[in-house]
Coordinates of C-alpha atoms and ligand atoms in Angstrom, one line a residue:
X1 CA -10.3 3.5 -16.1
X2 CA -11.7 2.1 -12.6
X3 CA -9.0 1.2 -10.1
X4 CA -10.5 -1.3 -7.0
X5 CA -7.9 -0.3 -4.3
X6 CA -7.4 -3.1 -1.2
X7 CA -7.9 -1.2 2.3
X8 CA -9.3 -3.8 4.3
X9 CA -6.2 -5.8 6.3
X10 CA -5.8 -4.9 9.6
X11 CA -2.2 -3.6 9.2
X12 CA -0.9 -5.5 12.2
X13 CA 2.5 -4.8 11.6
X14 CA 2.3 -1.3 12.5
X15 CA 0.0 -2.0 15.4
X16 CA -0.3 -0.1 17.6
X17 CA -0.8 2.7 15.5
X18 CA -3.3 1.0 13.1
X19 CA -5.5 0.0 16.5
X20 CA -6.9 3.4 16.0
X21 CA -5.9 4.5 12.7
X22 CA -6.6 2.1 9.4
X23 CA -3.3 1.4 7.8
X24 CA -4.2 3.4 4.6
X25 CA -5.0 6.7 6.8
X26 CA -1.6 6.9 8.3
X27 CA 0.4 9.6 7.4
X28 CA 3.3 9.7 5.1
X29 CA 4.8 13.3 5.3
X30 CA 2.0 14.2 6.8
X31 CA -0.6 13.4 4.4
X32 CA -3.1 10.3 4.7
X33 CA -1.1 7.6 2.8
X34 CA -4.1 7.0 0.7
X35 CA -4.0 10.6 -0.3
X36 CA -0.8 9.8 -2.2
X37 CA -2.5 6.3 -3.9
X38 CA -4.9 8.5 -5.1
X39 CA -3.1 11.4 -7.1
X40 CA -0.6 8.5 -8.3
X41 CA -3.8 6.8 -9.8
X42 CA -5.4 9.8 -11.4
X43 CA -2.0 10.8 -12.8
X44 CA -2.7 7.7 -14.7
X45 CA -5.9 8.3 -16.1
X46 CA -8.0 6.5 -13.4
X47 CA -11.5 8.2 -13.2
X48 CA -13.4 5.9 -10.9
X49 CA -11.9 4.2 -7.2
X50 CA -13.6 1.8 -5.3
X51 CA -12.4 1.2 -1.9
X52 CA -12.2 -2.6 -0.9
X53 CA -12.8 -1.9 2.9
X54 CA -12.5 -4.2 5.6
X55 CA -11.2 -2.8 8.7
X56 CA -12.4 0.5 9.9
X57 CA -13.8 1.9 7.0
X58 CA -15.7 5.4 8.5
X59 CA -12.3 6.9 9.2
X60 CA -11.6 6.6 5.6
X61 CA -14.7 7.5 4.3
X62 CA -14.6 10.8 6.7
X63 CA -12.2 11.4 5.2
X64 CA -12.3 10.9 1.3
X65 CA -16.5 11.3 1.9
X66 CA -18.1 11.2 -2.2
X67 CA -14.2 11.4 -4.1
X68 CA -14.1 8.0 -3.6
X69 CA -16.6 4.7 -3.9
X70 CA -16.8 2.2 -0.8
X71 CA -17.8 -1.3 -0.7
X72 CA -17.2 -2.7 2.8
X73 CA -16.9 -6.6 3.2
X74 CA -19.2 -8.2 5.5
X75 CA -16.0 -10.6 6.9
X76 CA -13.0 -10.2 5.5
X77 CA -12.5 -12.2 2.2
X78 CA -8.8 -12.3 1.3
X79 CA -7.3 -10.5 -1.1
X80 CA -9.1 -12.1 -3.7
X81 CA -11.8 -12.3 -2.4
X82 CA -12.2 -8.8 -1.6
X83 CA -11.5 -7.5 -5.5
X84 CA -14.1 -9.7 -6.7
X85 CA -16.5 -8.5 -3.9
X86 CA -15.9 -5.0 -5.0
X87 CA -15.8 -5.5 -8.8
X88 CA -19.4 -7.1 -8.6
X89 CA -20.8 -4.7 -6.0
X90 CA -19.2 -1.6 -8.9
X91 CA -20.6 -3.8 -11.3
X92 CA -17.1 -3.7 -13.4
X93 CA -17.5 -5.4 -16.4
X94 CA -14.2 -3.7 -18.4
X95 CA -10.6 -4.2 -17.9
X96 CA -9.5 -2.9 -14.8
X97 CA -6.5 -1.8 -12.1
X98 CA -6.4 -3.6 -8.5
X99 CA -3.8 -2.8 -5.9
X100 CA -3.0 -3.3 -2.4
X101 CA -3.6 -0.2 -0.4
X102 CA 0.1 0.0 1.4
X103 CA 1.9 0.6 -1.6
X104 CA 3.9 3.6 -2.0
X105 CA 5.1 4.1 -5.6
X106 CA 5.5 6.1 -8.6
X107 CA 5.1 3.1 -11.2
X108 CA 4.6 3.4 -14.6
X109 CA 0.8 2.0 -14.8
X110 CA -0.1 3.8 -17.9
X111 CA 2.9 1.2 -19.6
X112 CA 1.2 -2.0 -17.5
X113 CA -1.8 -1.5 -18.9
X114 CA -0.8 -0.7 -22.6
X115 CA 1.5 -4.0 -22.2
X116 CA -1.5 -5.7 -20.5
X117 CA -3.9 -4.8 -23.7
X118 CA -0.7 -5.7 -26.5
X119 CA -0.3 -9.1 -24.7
X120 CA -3.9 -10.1 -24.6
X121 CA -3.0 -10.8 -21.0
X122 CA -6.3 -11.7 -18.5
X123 CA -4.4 -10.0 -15.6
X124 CA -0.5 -8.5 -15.2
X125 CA 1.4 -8.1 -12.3
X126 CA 3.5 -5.1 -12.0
X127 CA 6.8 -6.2 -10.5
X128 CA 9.9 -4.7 -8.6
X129 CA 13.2 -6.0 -8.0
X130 CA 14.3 -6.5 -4.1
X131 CA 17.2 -8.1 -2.6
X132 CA 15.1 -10.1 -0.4
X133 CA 11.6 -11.1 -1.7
X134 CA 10.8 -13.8 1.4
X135 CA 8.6 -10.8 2.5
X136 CA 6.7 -10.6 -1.0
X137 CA 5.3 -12.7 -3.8
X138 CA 8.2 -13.9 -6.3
X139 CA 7.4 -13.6 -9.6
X140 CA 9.5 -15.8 -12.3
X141 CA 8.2 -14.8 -16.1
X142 CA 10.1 -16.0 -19.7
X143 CA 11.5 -13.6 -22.3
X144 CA 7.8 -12.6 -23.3
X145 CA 6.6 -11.5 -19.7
X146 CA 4.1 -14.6 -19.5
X147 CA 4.4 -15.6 -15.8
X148 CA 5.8 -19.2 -15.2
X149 CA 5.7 -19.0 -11.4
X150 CA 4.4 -17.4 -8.8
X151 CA 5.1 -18.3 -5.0
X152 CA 3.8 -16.0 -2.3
X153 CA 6.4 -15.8 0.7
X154 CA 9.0 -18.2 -0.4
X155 CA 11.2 -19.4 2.7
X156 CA 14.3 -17.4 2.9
X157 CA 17.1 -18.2 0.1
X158 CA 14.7 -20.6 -1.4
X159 CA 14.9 -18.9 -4.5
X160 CA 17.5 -17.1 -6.9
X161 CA 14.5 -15.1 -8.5
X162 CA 14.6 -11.5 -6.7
X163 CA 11.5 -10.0 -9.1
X164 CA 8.4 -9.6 -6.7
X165 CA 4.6 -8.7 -6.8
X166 CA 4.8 -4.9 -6.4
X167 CA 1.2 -4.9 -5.5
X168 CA -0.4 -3.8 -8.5
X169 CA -2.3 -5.2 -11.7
X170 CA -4.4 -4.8 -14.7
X171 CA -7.1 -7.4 -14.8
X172 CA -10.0 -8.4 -17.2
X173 CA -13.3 -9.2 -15.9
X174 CA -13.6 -12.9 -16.6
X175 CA -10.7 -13.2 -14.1
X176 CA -13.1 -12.9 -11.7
X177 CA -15.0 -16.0 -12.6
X178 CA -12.3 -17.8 -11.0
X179 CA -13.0 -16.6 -7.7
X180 CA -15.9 -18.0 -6.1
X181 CA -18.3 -15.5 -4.1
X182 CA -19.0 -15.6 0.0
X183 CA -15.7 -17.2 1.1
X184 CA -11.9 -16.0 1.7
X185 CA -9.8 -16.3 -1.3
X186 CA -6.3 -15.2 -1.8
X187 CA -5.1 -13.8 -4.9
X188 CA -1.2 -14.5 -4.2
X189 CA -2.2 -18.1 -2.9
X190 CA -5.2 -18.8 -4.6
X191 CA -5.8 -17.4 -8.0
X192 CA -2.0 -16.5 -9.2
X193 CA -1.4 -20.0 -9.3
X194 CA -4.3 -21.5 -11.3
X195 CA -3.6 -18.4 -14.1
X196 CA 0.3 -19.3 -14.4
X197 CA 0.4 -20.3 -18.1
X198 CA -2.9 -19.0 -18.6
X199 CA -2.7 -15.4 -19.5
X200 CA -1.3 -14.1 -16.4
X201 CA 1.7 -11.9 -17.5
X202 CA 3.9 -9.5 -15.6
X203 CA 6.5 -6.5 -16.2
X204 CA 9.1 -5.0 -14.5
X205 CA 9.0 -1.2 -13.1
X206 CA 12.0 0.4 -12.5
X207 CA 9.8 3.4 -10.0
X208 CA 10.0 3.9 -6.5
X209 CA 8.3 1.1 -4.4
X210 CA 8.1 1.0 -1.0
X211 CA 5.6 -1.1 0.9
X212 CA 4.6 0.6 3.6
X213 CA 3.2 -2.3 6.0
X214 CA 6.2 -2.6 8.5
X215 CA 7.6 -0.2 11.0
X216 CA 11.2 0.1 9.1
X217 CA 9.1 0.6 5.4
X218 CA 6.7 2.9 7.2
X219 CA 9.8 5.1 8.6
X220 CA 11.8 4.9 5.4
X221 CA 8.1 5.9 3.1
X222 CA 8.3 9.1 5.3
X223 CA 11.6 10.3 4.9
X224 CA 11.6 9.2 1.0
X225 CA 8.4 11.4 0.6
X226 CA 9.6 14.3 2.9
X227 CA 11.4 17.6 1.2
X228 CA 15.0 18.1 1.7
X229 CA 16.1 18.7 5.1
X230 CA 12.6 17.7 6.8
X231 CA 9.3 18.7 7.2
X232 CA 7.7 20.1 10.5
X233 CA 4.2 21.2 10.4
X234 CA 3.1 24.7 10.9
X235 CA 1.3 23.8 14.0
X236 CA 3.7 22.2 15.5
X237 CA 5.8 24.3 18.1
X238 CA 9.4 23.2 18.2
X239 CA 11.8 24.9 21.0
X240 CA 14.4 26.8 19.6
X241 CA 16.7 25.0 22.0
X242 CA 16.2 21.3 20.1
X243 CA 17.4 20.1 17.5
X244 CA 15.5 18.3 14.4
X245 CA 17.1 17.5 11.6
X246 CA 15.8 15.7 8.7
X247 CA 12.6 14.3 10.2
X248 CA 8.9 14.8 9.9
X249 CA 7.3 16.1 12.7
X250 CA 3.0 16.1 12.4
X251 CA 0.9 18.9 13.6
X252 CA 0.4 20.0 16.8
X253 CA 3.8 18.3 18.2
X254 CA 5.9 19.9 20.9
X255 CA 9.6 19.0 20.6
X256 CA 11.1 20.9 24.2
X257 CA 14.3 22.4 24.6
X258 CA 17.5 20.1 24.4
X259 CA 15.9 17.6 22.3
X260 CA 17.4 16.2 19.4
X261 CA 15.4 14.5 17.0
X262 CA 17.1 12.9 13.9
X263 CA 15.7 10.8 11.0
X264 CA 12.6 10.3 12.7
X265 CA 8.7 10.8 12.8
X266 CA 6.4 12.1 15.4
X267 CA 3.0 11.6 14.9
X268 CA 0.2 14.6 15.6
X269 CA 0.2 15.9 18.8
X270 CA 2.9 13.9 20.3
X271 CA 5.4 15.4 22.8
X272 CA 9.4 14.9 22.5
X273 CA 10.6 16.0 26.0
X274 CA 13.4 17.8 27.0
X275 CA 16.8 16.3 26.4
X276 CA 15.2 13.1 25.0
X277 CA 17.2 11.9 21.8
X278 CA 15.4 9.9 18.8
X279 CA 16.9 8.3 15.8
X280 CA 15.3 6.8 13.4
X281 CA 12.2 6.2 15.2
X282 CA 8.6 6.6 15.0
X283 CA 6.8 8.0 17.6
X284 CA 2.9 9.0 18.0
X285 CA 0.8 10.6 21.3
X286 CA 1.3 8.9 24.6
X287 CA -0.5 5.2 24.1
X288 CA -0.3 5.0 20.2
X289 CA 3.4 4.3 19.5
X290 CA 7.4 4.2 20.2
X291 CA 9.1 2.1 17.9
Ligands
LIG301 N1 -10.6 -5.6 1.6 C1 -9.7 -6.4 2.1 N2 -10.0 -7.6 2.6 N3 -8.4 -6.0 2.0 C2 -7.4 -6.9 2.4 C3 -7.7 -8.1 3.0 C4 -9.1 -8.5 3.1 O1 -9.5 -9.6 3.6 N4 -6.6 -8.7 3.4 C5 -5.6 -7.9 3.0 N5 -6.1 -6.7 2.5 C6 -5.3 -5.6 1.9 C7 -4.4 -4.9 2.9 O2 -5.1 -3.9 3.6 C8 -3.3 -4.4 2.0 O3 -3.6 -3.2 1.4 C9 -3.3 -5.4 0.8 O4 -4.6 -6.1 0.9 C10 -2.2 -6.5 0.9 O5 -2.2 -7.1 2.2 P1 -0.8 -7.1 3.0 O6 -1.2 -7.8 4.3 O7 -0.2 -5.8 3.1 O8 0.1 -8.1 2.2 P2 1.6 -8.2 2.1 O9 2.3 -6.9 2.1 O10 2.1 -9.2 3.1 O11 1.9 -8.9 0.7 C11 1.2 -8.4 -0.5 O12 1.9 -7.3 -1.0 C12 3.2 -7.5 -1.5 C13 3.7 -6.2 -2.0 O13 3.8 -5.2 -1.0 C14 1.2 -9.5 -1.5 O14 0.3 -9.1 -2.6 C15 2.6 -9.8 -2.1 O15 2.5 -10.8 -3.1 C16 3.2 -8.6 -2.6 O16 4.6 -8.8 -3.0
LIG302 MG1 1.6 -4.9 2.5

């Protein structure tokens, strides 16, 4: 199974850390997000990932180097836009996975796609329940799990539906046929719509999801992913005198004496001074972040 994989937004939520660090490189428990995408996919039987890159590509690539496949958009084309740039570049011609590249989640994709195949569907939308979906795509389907609406960012309370896009799908080729080539398209605004009623199905996962695009998601991905009691890299030298307590702290930190750091995240090589407290915060070197 090929998997195209969506790495090419900016991440301006989380700026500034993703002014020098692409969104899908950032750390969760102090591994490259993307590191985490990846095992989740192959634990599903995905053989083959193509990157959908955008914004800063070679730190990813330095990174992943010949594990992965890269297609890098000449502007950026919009969600849509950017799968069916990738698919025709990897000349895909079988059923495939998409997902966004922010999406921390254990989901059941081996069950999406053996729902996707027993439906006949042309594309399926993973979903997740939230209690607030004006952040997401809502996703309203019928007793079968055909899709009769999609609405990307519904105004607050607008709707009683609280199903949402969790960022993944299985999609046939010809899907891609509705996406023309050389111009932004949106798949939430653009091509959801036009395949409401025609094939586009959906099914609820019950996994962990977490989004990992905003500062509060990116903070709470962290601490969901870190062992009990925290993680503190080896390289990091933490004064016997502070006090960290179910946080993650990167390598090559110093946390001084007198400092108490709780629920947190310092990025690599960032310095928590003496007597300085931090609660649920995220913090990176001098110039990157303090949220
Ligand atoms: N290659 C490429 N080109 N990638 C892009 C582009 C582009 O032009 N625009 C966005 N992306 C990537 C981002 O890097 C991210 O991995 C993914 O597409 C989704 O973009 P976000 O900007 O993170 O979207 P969102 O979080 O507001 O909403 C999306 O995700 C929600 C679930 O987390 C939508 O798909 C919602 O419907 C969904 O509920
Ligand atoms: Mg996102």
């Amino acid at each position: 199974m090929i998997a195209v994989v969506l790495v090419g937004g900016e991440g301006t939520r989380l700026r500034p850390l993703t002014y020098t660090t692409p969104k899908p490189m950032l750390p969760i428990a102090n591994r490259p997000f993307l590191e985490h995408q990846v095992e989740h996919l192959r634990s599903h039987g995905v053989d083959r990932i193509v990157l959908a890159c955008g914004y800063k590509p070679d730190a990813i690539r330095a990174h992943f180097g010949d594990e992965l496949d890269y297609v890098v958009e000449p502007e950026p084309l919009g969600t849509g836009g950017a799968i069916a740039f990738a698919a025709r570049e990897a000349a895909i011609d079988e059923t495939f996975v998409a997902c966004n590249g922010d999406v921390l989640t254990d989901l059941d994709l081996t069950g999406l796609v053996a729902f996707h195949r027993d439906r006949g569907a042309r594309m399926t939308i993973a979903l997740h329940p939230v209690d607030d979906p004006s952040r997401y795509g809502v996703v309203a389907t019928d007793g079968d799990g055909a899709v009769t609406a999609f609405i990307e960012k519904p105004p607050p309370g607008s709707t009683p539906v609280r199903t949402i896009n969790a960022g993944t799908y299985v999609a046939e080729p010809g899907v891609l046929d509705l996406v023309p080539p050389g111009r932004s398209v949106s798949v939430e605004y653009d091509v959801f719509p036009q395949l409401v009623g025609e094939g586009l199905c959906a099914l609820a996962d019950e996994g962990a999801w977490i989004d990992i695009g905003t500062p509060a998601s990116y903070l709470a991905a962290n601490l969901e992913r870190m062992p009990p009691g925290g993680l503190v890299d080896p390289t990091a030298v933490v004064d016997p005198k502070a006090v960290v307590e179910g946080s993650v702290i990167g390598p090559g930190c110093r946390i001084e004496a007198g400092a108490h750091v709780h629920g947190s995240v310092v990025l690599a090589g960032a310095l928590v001074p003496a007597g300085v407290t931090m609660d649920n915060l995220v913090v990176g070197r001098t110039g990157e972040s303090v949220w």
